[in-house]
Each structure stands twice: as structure tokens, then as C-alpha cells.
Coordinates of C-alpha atoms and ligand atoms in Angstrom, one line a residue:
X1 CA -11.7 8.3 55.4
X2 CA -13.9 9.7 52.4
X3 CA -11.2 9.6 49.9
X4 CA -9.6 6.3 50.7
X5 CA -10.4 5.5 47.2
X6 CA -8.8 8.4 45.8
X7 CA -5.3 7.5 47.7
X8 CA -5.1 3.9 46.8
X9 CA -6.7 3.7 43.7
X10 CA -7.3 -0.1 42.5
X11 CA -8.3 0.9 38.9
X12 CA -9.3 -1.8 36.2
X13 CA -7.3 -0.8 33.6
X14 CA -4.0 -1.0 35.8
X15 CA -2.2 -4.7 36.1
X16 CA 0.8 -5.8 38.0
X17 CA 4.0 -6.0 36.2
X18 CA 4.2 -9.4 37.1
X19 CA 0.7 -10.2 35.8
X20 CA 1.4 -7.7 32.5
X21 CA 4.3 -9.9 31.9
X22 CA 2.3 -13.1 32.3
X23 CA -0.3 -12.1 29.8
X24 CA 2.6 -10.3 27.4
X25 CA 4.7 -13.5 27.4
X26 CA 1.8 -16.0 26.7
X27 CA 0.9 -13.3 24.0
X28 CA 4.6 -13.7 22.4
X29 CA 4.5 -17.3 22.5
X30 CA 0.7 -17.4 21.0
X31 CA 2.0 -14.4 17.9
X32 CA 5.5 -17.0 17.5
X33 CA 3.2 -20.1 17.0
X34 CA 1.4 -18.0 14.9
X35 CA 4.4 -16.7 12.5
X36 CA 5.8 -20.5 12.6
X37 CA 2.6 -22.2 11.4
X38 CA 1.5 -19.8 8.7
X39 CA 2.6 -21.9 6.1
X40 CA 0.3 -25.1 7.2
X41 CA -2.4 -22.6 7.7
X42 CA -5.5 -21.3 5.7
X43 CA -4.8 -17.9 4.3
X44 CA -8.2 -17.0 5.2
X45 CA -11.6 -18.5 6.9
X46 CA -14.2 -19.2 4.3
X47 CA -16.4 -17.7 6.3
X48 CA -19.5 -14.8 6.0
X49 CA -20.0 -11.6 7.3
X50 CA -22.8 -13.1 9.6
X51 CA -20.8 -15.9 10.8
X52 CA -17.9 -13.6 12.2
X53 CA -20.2 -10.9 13.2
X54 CA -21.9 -14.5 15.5
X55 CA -17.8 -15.5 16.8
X56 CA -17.8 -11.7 18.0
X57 CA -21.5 -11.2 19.1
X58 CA -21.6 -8.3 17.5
X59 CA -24.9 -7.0 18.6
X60 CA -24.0 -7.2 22.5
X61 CA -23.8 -3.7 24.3
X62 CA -21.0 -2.5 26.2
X63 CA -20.0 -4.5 28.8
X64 CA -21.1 -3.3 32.4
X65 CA -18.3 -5.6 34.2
X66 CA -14.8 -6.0 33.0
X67 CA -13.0 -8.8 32.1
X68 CA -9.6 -10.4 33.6
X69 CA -6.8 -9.4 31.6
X70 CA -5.4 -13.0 31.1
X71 CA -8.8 -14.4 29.5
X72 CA -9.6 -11.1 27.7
X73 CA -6.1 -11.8 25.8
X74 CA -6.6 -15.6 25.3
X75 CA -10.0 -15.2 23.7
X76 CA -8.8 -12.3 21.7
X77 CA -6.1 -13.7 20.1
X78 CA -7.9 -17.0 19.9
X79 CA -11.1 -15.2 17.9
X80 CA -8.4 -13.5 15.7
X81 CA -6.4 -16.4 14.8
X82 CA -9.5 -17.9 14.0
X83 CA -10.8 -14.6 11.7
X84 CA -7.8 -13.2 10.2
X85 CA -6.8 -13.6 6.1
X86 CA -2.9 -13.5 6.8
X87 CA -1.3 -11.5 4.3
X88 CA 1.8 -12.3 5.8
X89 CA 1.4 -16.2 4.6
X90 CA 3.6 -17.1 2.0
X91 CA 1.1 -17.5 -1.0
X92 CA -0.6 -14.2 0.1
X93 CA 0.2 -11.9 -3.8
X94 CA -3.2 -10.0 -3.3
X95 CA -2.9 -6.0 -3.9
X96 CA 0.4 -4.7 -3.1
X97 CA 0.4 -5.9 1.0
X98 CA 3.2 -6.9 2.5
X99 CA 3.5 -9.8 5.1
X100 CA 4.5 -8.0 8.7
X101 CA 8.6 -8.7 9.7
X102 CA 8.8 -10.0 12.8
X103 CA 11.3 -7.2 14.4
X104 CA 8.4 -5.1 13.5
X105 CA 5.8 -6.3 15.5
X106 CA 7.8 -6.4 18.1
X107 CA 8.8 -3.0 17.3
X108 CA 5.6 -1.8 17.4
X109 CA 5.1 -3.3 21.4
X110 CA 8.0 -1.6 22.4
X111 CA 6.5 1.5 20.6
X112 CA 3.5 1.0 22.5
X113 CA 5.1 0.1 25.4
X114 CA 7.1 3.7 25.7
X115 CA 4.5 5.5 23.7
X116 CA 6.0 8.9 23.0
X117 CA 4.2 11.7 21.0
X118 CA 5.7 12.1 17.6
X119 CA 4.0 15.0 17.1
X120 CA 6.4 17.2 19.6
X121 CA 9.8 16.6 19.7
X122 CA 9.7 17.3 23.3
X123 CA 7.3 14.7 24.1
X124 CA 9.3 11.8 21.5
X125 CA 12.8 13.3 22.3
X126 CA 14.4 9.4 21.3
X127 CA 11.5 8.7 19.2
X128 CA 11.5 12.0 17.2
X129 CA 15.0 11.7 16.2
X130 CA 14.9 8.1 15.2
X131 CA 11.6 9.5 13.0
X132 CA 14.3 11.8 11.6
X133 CA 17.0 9.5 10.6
X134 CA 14.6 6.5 9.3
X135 CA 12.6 8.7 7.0
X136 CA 16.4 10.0 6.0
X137 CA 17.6 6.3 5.7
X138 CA 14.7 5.8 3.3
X139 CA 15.9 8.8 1.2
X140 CA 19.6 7.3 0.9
X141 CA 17.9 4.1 0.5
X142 CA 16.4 5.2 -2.6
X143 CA 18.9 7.9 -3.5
X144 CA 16.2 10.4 -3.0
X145 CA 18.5 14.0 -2.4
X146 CA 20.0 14.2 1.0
X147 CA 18.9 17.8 2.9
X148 CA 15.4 17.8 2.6
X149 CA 12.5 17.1 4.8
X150 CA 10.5 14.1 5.2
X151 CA 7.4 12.7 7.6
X152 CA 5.9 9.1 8.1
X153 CA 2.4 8.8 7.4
X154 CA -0.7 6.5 8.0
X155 CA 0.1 5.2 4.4
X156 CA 0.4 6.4 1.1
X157 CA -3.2 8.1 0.6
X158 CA -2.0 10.7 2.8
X159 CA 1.9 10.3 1.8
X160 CA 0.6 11.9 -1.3
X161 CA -1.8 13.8 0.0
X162 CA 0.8 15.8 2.0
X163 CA 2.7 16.1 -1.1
X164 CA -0.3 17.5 -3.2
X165 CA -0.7 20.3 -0.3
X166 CA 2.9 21.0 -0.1
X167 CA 2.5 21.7 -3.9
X168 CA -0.2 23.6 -3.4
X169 CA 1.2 25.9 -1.2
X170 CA 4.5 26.2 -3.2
X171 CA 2.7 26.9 -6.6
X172 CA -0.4 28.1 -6.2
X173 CA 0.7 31.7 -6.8
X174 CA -0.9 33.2 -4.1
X175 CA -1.1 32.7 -0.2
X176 CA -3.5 29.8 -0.6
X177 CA -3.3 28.7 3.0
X178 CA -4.6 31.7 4.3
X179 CA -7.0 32.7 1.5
X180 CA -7.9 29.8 0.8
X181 CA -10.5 29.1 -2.6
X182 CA -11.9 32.5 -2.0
X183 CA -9.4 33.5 -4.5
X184 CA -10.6 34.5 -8.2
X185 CA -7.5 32.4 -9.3
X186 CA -8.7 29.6 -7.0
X187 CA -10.7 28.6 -9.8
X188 CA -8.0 27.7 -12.3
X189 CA -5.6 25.5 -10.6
X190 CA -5.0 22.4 -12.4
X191 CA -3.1 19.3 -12.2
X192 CA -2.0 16.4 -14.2
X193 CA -2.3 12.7 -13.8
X194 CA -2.7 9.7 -16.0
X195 CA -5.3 7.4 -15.4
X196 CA -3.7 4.8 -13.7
X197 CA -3.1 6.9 -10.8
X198 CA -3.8 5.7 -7.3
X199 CA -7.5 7.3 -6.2
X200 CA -6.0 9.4 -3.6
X201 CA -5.5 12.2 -6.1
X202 CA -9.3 12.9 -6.4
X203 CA -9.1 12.1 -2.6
X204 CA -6.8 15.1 -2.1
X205 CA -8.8 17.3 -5.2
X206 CA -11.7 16.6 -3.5
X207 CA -10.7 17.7 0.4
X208 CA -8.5 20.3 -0.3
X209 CA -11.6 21.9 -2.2
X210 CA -10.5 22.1 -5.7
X211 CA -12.9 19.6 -6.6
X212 CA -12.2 16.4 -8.9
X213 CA -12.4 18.3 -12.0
X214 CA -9.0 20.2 -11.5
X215 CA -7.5 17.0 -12.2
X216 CA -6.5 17.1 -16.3
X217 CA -6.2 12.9 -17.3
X218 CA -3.6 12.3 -18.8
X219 CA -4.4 8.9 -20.9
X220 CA -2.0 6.2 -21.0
X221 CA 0.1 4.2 -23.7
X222 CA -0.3 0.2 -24.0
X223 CA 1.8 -0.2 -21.0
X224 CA 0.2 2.1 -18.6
X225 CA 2.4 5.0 -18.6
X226 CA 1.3 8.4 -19.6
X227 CA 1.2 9.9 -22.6
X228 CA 4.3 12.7 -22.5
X229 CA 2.8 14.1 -25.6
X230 CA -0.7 14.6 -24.3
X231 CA 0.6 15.8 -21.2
X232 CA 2.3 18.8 -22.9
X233 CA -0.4 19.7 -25.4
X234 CA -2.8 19.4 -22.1
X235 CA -0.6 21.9 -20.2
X236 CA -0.3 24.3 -23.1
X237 CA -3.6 23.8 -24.0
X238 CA -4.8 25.0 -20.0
X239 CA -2.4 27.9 -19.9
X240 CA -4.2 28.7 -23.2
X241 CA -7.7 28.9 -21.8
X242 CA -6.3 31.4 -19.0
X243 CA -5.8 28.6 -16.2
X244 CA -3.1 28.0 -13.5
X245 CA -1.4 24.2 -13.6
X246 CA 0.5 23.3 -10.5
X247 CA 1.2 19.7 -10.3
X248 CA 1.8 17.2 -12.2
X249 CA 1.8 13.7 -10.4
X250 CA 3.9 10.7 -11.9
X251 CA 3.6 7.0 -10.9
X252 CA 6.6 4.7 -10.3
X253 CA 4.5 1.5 -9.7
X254 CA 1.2 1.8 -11.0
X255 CA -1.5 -0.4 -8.7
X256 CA -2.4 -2.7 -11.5
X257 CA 0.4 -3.5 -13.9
X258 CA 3.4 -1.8 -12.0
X259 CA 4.1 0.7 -14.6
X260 CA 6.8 3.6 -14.1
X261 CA 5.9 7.5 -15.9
X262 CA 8.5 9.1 -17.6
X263 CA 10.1 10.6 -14.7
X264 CA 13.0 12.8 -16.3
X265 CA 10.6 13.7 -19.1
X266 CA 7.9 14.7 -16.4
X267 CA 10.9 16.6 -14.4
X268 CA 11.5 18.5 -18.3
X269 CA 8.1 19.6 -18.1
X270 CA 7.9 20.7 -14.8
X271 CA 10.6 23.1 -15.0
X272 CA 9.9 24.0 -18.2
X273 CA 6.5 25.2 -16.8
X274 CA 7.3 25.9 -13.6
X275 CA 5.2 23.0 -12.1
X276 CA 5.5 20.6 -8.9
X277 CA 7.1 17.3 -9.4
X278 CA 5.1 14.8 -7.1
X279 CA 6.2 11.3 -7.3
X280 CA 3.6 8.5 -6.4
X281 CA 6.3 5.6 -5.5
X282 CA 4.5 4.3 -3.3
X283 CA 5.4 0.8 -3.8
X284 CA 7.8 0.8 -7.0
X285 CA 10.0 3.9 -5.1
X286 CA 11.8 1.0 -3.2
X287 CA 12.7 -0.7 -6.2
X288 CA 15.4 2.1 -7.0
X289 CA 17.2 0.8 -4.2
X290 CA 18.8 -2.3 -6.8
X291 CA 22.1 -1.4 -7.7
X292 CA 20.8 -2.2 -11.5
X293 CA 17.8 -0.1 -11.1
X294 CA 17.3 1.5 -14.5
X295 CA 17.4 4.6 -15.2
X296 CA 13.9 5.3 -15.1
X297 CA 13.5 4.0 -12.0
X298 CA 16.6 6.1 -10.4
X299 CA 14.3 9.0 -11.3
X300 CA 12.4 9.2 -8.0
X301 CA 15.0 11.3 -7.1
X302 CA 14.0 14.1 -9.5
X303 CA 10.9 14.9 -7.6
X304 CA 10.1 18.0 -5.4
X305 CA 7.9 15.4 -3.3
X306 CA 8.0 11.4 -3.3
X307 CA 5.3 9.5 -1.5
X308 CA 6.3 6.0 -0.5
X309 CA 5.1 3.1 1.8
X310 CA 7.2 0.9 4.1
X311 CA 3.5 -0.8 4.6
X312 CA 4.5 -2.2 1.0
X313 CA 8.2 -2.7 0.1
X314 CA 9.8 -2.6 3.2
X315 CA 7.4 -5.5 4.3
X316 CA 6.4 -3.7 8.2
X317 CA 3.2 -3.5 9.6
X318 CA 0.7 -1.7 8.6
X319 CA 0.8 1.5 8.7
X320 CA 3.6 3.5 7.6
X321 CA 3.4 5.5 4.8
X322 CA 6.5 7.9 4.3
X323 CA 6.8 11.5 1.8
X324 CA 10.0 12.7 1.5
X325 CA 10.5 16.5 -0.2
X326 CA 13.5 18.2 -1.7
X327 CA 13.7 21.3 -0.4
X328 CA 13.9 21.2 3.7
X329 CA 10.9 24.0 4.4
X330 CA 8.0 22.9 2.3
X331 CA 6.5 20.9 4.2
X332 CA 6.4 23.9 6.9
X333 CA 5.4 25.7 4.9
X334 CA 2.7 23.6 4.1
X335 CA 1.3 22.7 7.6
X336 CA 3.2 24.8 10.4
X337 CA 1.1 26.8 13.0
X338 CA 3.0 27.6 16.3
X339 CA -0.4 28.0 18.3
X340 CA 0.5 29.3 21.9
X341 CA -0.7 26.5 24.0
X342 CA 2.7 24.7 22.6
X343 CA 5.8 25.2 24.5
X344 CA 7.9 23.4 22.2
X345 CA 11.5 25.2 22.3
X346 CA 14.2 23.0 21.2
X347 CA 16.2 23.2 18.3
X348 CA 14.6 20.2 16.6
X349 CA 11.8 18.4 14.6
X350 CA 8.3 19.1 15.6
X351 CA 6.6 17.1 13.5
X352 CA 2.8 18.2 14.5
X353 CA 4.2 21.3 12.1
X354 CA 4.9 18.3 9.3
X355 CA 1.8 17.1 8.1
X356 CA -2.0 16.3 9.0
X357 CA -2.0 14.9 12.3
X358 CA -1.1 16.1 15.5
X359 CA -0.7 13.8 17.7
X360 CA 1.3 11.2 16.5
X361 CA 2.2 7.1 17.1
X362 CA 5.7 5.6 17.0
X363 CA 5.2 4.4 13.8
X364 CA 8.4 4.9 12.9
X365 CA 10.6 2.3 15.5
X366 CA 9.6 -0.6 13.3
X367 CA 10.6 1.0 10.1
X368 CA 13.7 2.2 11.9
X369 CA 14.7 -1.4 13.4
X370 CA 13.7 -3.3 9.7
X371 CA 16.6 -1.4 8.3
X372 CA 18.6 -1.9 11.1
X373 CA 18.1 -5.5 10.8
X374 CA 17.9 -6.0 7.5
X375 CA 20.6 -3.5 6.3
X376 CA 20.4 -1.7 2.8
X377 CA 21.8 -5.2 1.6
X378 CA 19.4 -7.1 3.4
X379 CA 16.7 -4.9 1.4
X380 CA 18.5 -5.4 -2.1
X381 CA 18.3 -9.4 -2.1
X382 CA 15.0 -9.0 -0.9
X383 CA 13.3 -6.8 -3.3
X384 CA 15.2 -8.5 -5.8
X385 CA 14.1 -12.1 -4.8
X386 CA 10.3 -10.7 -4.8
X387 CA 11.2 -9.5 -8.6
X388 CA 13.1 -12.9 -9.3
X389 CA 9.9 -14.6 -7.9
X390 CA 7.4 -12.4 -10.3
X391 CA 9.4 -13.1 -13.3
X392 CA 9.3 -17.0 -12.8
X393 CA 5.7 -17.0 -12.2
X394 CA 5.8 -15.0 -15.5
X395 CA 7.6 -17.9 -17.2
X396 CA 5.4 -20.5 -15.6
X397 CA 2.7 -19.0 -17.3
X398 CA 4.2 -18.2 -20.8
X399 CA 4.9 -22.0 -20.5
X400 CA 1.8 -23.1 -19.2
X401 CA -1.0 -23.7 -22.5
X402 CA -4.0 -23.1 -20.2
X403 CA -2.5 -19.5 -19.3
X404 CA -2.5 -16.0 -21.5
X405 CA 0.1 -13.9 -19.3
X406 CA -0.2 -10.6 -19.9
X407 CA 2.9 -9.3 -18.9
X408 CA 5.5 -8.5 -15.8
X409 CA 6.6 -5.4 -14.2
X410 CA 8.1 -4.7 -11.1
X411 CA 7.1 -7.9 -9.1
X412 CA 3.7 -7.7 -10.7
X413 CA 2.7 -10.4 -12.8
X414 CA -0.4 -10.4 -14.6
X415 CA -2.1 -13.5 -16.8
X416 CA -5.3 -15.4 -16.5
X417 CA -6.4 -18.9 -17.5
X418 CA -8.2 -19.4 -20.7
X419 CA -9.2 -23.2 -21.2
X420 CA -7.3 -24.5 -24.4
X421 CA -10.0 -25.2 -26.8
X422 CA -10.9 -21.5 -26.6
X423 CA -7.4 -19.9 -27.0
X424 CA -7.6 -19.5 -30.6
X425 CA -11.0 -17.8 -30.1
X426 CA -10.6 -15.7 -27.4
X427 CA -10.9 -12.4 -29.1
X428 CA -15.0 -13.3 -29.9
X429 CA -17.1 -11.4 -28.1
X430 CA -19.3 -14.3 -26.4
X431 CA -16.0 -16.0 -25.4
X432 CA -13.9 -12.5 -23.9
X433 CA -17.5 -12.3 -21.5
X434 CA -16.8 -15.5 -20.8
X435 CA -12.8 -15.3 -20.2
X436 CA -13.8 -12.4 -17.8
X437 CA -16.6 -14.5 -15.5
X438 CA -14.3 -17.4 -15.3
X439 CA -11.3 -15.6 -14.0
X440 CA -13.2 -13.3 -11.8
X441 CA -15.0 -17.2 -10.3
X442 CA -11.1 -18.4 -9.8
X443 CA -10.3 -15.1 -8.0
X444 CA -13.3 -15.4 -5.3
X445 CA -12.8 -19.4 -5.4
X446 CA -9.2 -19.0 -4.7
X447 CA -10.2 -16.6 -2.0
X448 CA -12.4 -18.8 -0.4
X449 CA -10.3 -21.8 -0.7
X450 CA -7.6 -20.3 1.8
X451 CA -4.6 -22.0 -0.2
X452 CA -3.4 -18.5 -2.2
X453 CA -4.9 -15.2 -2.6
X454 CA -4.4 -12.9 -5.7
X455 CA -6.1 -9.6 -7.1
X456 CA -7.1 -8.7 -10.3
X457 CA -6.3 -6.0 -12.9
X458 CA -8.5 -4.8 -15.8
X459 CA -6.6 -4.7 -19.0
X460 CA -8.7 -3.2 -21.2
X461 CA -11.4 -5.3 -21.6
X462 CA -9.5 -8.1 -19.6
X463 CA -10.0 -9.2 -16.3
X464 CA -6.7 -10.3 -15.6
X465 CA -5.8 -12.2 -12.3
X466 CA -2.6 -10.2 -11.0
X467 CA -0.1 -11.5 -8.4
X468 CA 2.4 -9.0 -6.8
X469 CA 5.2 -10.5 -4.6
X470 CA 6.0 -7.8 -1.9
X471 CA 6.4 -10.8 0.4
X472 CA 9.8 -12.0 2.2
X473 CA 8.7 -15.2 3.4
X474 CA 7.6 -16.9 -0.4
X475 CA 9.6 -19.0 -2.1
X476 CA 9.7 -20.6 -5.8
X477 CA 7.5 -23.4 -4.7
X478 CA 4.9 -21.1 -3.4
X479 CA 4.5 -19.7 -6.9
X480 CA 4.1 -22.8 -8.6
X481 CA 2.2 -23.5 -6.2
X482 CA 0.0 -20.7 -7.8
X483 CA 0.1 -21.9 -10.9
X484 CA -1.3 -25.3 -10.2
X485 CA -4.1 -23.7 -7.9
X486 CA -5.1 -21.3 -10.5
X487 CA -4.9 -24.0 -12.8
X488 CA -7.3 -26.5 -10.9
X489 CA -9.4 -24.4 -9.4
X490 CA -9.8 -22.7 -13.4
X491 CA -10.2 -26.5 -15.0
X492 CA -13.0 -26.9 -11.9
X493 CA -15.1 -24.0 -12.9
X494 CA -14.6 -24.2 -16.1
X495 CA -16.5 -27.6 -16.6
X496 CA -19.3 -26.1 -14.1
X497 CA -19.5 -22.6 -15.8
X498 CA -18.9 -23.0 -19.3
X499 CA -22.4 -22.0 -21.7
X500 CA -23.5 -24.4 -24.0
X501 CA -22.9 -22.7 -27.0
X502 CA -18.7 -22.9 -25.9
X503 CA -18.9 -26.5 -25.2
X504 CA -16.1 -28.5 -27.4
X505 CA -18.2 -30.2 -30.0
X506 CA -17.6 -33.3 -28.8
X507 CA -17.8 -36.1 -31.9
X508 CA -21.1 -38.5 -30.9
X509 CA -19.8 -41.1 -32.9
X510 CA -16.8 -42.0 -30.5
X511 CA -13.3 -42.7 -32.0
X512 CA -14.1 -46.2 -33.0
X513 CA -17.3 -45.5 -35.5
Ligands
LIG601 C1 -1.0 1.4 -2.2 C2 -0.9 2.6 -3.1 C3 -1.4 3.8 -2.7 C4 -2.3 4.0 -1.4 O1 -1.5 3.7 -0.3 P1 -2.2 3.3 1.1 O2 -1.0 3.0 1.9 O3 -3.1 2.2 0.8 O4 -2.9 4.5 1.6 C5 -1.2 4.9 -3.5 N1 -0.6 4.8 -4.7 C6 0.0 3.6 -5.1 C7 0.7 3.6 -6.3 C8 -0.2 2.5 -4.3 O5 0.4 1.3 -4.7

């Protein structure tokens, strides 16, 4: 018969269910060796570009034969064991990453496994509706208002990035989505950052067409937060000169230092100027959850928008990013078409209308079943515990004499080593050049080294080494831990790096002359 083929298909991508639950349960037990060995592990492989492009052969063409399922997952798995930098091992306080929670990896199989279209509520009807109640969770969590609207996200970059367009359309002062730039008064709109805003915001200047240049910088005070002052006399001074300001963006959590705006005073000016609140919380937001969140902090809930990202603070898998806004139709009216080819006609969420993407993942099962598991409590001691953790590290190195530390916010702690016949003379110019190279040679040496991994901030004219605990499985030790490594690997370069002109004088005529 000449479709035989076509009636009994034997296709390669199928498998049994008994062989997909072979190669799924060797793949659980591989993933659980995994998460209970991290701690005797590397963090990383020392390894170069070249020698993991070689482990992958990276130059081979597509294959012209398949490969049996079974081996396809051992060597996979294998090769990423072997490749991966684990920011879920316990010494892992690089950027603002969190390690993934178990519940949400397997989360994000069972996502996978049912693999309903968020974008539709029709297509996700279970899925859509948890979507719903875990980005609401995250607003009681925070004590964002209840009654408003909300979307997960790949991450924060386009958290905020919805947030910017939904305060675009709200305040542009014309119909921006249909006119687009084309408008005279295009040319005017302006918004308001500090400079120790997340790079999204020229991100979302840039693509939306306004261009960088609409972004007034606010400049900051010692401590990273901006100027309220400046803000104002910016504003005033744009209206002035005949412009249009729209937004202005605070940060609760700066990337570097952890820093939180004035968020009631920014709230102040917004109404006062009829301006969009956005709130860049992407990882501090969660903090606001501590019953002794200050005041400050509690002021994510004054926002129109509030990007935040349970890829950070709510430790699940990358990627979730979440915006929440106050008022329930602005993010419609931000992004909804109804094009006809939909047939969408339930009462419910469509959340293709929602945001950038149309089609859209089950991202939100694993944020869903963290706070399930974990409970708003469960949350609490954590967060705390990662604050608790930054604060000791902060003591270990106000205690330490071969640490400066610069300060801690949040769970971000920043200091550097400085060796301690140069302490008194770190402010000279030939030794701050050198204070810089030798902290930037621990951060790639500890990098390499696999036993912890931190980031950096620059402080002025600092280069500060900056750890940020968003991470559930370290403990006290590993933070000590972090203090010795930074301290050996720091006495190690320093003897191998240090100019001759620095060398201690060192007294020729030995103790006894
Ligand atoms: C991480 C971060 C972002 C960007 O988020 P992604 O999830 O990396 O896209 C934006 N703003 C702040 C304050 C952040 O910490």
C-alpha cells in the first residue's frame, strides 16, 4: 500500500512511554546526584572557550542520522555536568542569580510535560489561571495593591520594558500606539532615571523609538539613590523648555550596591506632575515581604507599574520575570489587538493581549508551586537569612585588617582586600591603580578557581568585589568561607603582582644588625 507510512508512522522524535520513562527517570536520578553533590563540587570548569567549544565539537554540521534517545540524554547531561558554572552551589554570590529550587525544576518538566499556551486562555485553561493567581500571590506577597493586572515575563529587562510601554501609552498625551513617533509631540517625551538604573531603560528608549536621549539622568547621592532635588529642578526645568515628561523610573535594589530611591518622594512628584510611577524592584521588590521592611521599602506599593524577578528573590529557574500594574486595563491598553484569526471567547485572561510575546511557556507552574511550597513564611526566613548572611560577611570584613568594606545593603555586600602595609596609603594615586588591578586579578582568580564566585561593583573610582546572597542553600560557613578565599587568593597575587615601587621597604640589615 503506498501510504503504509503515512498510517503507521514510526517517527524519530516519538518514544514509548515506557522508554520516555526510562530516559526521564535516569535523568531525575542524574539532576538529584547533581543537587546533592554541589557542595563537593567546582563552581565552575576552569576551562576556555576553545576547550568547550572541542567537548561539544562545535564545528560538526547537522547530523544526518539521529541519535537513540537514552545515549543522547547520558551524554548530554554528562557534557553539561562537566561545563556548567552552578549558580545554584552554595558559595555562588555573583550578580543577583539565584540558585534553582528543586520543586521548580521539576515544575518546569511538568510544564513541559503538559505544555499549554499561556498566551490564550483557551489553550492554558489550568495554566492561565494559575498565571493569574501566582503573579497575584506575588502582589500580596509584597503588598503590592490588590485589583490590578499583572504578567510573567522572560525576566526583568522586559518586566520593565512592559512597564515603560504601559506608561507610554497612559501618558504620552496622545494615541501613541497608533500614531506612533510621527507625532510633533513625539519629540518631547522625557523620562527620569538615576544612573544607577538597570540598562534596560535605554533598552526600552531605544526600541520603543524615543531614542536614548529622552532619558533625563538623574545623578545619584553617596549611597546610590537619586538626587530628589535634581529630579524636580530636571522636570521643571523640561516642562520649561516646552517638553513632555512621562515617567519617572525608581530603583528598589540597585544592581551594584542594592540601593532603594525615594519611593514616596518619587510617588509626590509623579502626582504632582502627573507622571508614571515605574518601580524597578527587580530584585529588592521581594524584600518588602519582611514584616520589618522599612518604610522605604513598603513603597513598591506606590507604583503604577512594579517590575520584579522570581529569577532573583524567589530563587526559581531562570526565567521568570513578573510586572505587576495598579490599575487592571493598562496593560491592555498597552498591548491588546483582538486580530480575527483568534477565537478566544471566554470570560478570562488572554495574556497574548498582556505583553510582548504571543505565544507563551508555563513559566509560571514553578513560581506558582515555590510559593506553594515554601509559603509566604517560608519566603520571610529566607530572604531574611540571605540578609542575615550579607550582614555577617559585612562584619567579617569590618573585622578582617586585610579588608576595606564598603558597605551593605539589601543582601549586597561590598569590600575589597587591600594588603596591610598599603591601608594607610590607599588614597595615592599609584596605589588606588593598584587596589583596582589586584581586586579585579582576585575576581577572575576566584572565578577560575571554582571554590566561590563573586561580581564586582565600581564605587567611584573603586573596584569593589561585591557579593549578593539571593541563595537558599548557603550557610554562615560558606561566607567565611569567602572571606578566607578572598583573603588567600588576594595575599597570592599580591606577592606576584605588586610593582616595585609599593614593595614594603624591607630593612637589609636584618633585626639582629
Ligand atoms: C537583574 C536586574 C534587571 C534585569 O533583569 P533580567 O532578569 O536580567 O532581565 C533589571 N533591573 C535590576 C535592578 C536588576 O537587578
Amino acid at each position: 500500500m503506498r501510504d503504509a507510512h503515512l498510517s503507521d508512522r514510526a517517527t524519530p522524535l516519538d518514544m514509548t512511554p515506557e522508554e520516555f520513562a526510562d530516559v526521564g527517570h535516569r535523568l531525575v536520578d542524574d539532576l538529584a546526584e547533581l543537587l546533592g553533590s554541589l557542595r563537593e563540587r567546582p563552581l565552575g570548569p576552569d576551562v576556555t572557550p576553545e576547550e568547550v567549544r572541542a567537548a561539544l565539537d562545535a564545528a560538526a554540521s547537522i547530523p544526518e542520522e539521529g541519535t537513540e534517545a537514552g545515549k543522547l540524554m547520558r551524554d548530554t547531561t554528562r557534557m553539561l555536568v562537566e561545563y556548567s558554572l552552578y549558580n545554584m552551589h552554595p558559595r555562588f554570590f555573583g550578580y543577583i542569580t539565584a540558585g534553582a529550587a528543586p520543586i521548580g525544576v521539576l515544575a518546569d518538566l511538568l510544564a513541559s510535560g503538559t505544555n499549554p499556551n499561556n498566551g490564550g486562555w483557551a489553550l492554558s485553561p489550568m495554566a492561565s489561571e494559575i498565571e493569574a493567581q501566582a503573579t497575584r500571590w506575588i502582589a500580596e506577597l509584597v503588598g503590592f495593591p490588590g485589583g490590578g493586572d499583572g504578567v510573567l515575563t522572560s525576566g526583568g529587562n522586559v518586566a520593565n520594558m512592559i512597564g515603560f510601554y504601559a506608561a507610554r501609552a497612559a501618558k504620552a498625551g496622545w494615541d501613541v500606539r497608533a500614531d506612533g513617533l510621527k507625532s510633533e509631540e513625539a519629540s518631547v517625551l522625557r523620562l527620569y532615571a538615576s544612573g544607577s538604573t538597570h540598562t534596560w531603560v535605554q533598552k526600552a528608549a531605544d526600541l520603543s523609538g524615543l531614542g536614548t536621549s529622552a532619558i533625563r539622568w538623574i545623578e545619584t547621592d553617596a549611597v546610590e539613590r537619586m538626587n530628589m532635588p535634581a529630579l524636580q529642578a530636571a522636570i521643571e526645568k523640561d516642562l520649561d523648555d516646552g517638553h513632555r515628561p512621562f515617567m519617572v523610573v525608581g530603583t528598589c535594589g540597585s544592581v551594584s550596591t542594592g540601593a532603594v530611591d525615594d519611593l514616596p518622594a518619587i510617588r509626590d512628584l509623579c502626582d504632582t506632575y502627573d507622571l508614571w510611577m515605574h518601580v524597578d524592584g527587580a530584585y529588592g521588590a521581594f524584600a518588602a515581604c519582611l514584616p520589618n521592611a522599612p518604610d522605604e521599602l513598603r513603597a513598591v506599593a506606590l507604583a503604577d507599574s512594579l517590575a520584579l524577578d522570581p529569577h532573583k528573590w524567589m530563587y526559581t529557574t531562570l526565567e521568570a520575570g513578573c510586572v505587576l500594574v495598579r490599575d487592571p486595563s493598562a496593560l491592555l491598553a498597552a498591548f491588546s489587538y483582538q486580530p480575527e484569526y483568534y477565537y478566544f471567547q471566554q470570560e478570562a485572561k488572554n495574556y497574548f493581549e498582556r505583553g510582548i510575546q504571543n505565544s507563551r511557556g508555563f513559566r509560571a507552574l514553578k513560581v506558582w508551586m515555590q510559593l506553594k511550597q515554601a509559603g509566604r513564611a517560608g519566603y520571610v526566613r529566607m530572604i531574611t537569612e540571605d540578609i542575615e548572611l550579607a550582614q555577617r560577611f559585612y562584619d567579617i570584613a569590618v573585622a578582617r585588617p586585610e579588608f576595606e568594606a564598603f558597605g551593605t545593603a539589601l543582601s549586597i555586600t561590598t569590600y575589597r582586600y587591600v594588603p596591610e602595609d598599603l591601608r594607610s596609603r590607599a588614597a595615592e594615586v599609584e596605589v588606588a591603580t593598584y587596589l583596582n588591578e589586584l581586586n579585579e586579578g582576585i575576581q577572575a582568580r576566584m572565578e577560575k578557581g571554582g571554590e566561590a564566585f563573586v561580581s564586582h561593583a565600581v564605587l567611584g573610582d573603586v573596584y569593589a568585589l561585591r557579593m549578593c546572597v539571593v541563595n537558599f542553600r548557603s550557610t554562615l560557613a560558606d561566607v567565611e568561607a569567602l572571606a578566607d578565599i578572598t583573603a588567600k587568593l588576594g595575599g597570592a597575587l599580591d606577592r606576584q603582582l605588586r610593582p616595585e615601587g609599593l614593595r614594603p621597604v624591607v630593612d637589609v640589615e636584618g633585626p639582629h644588625a
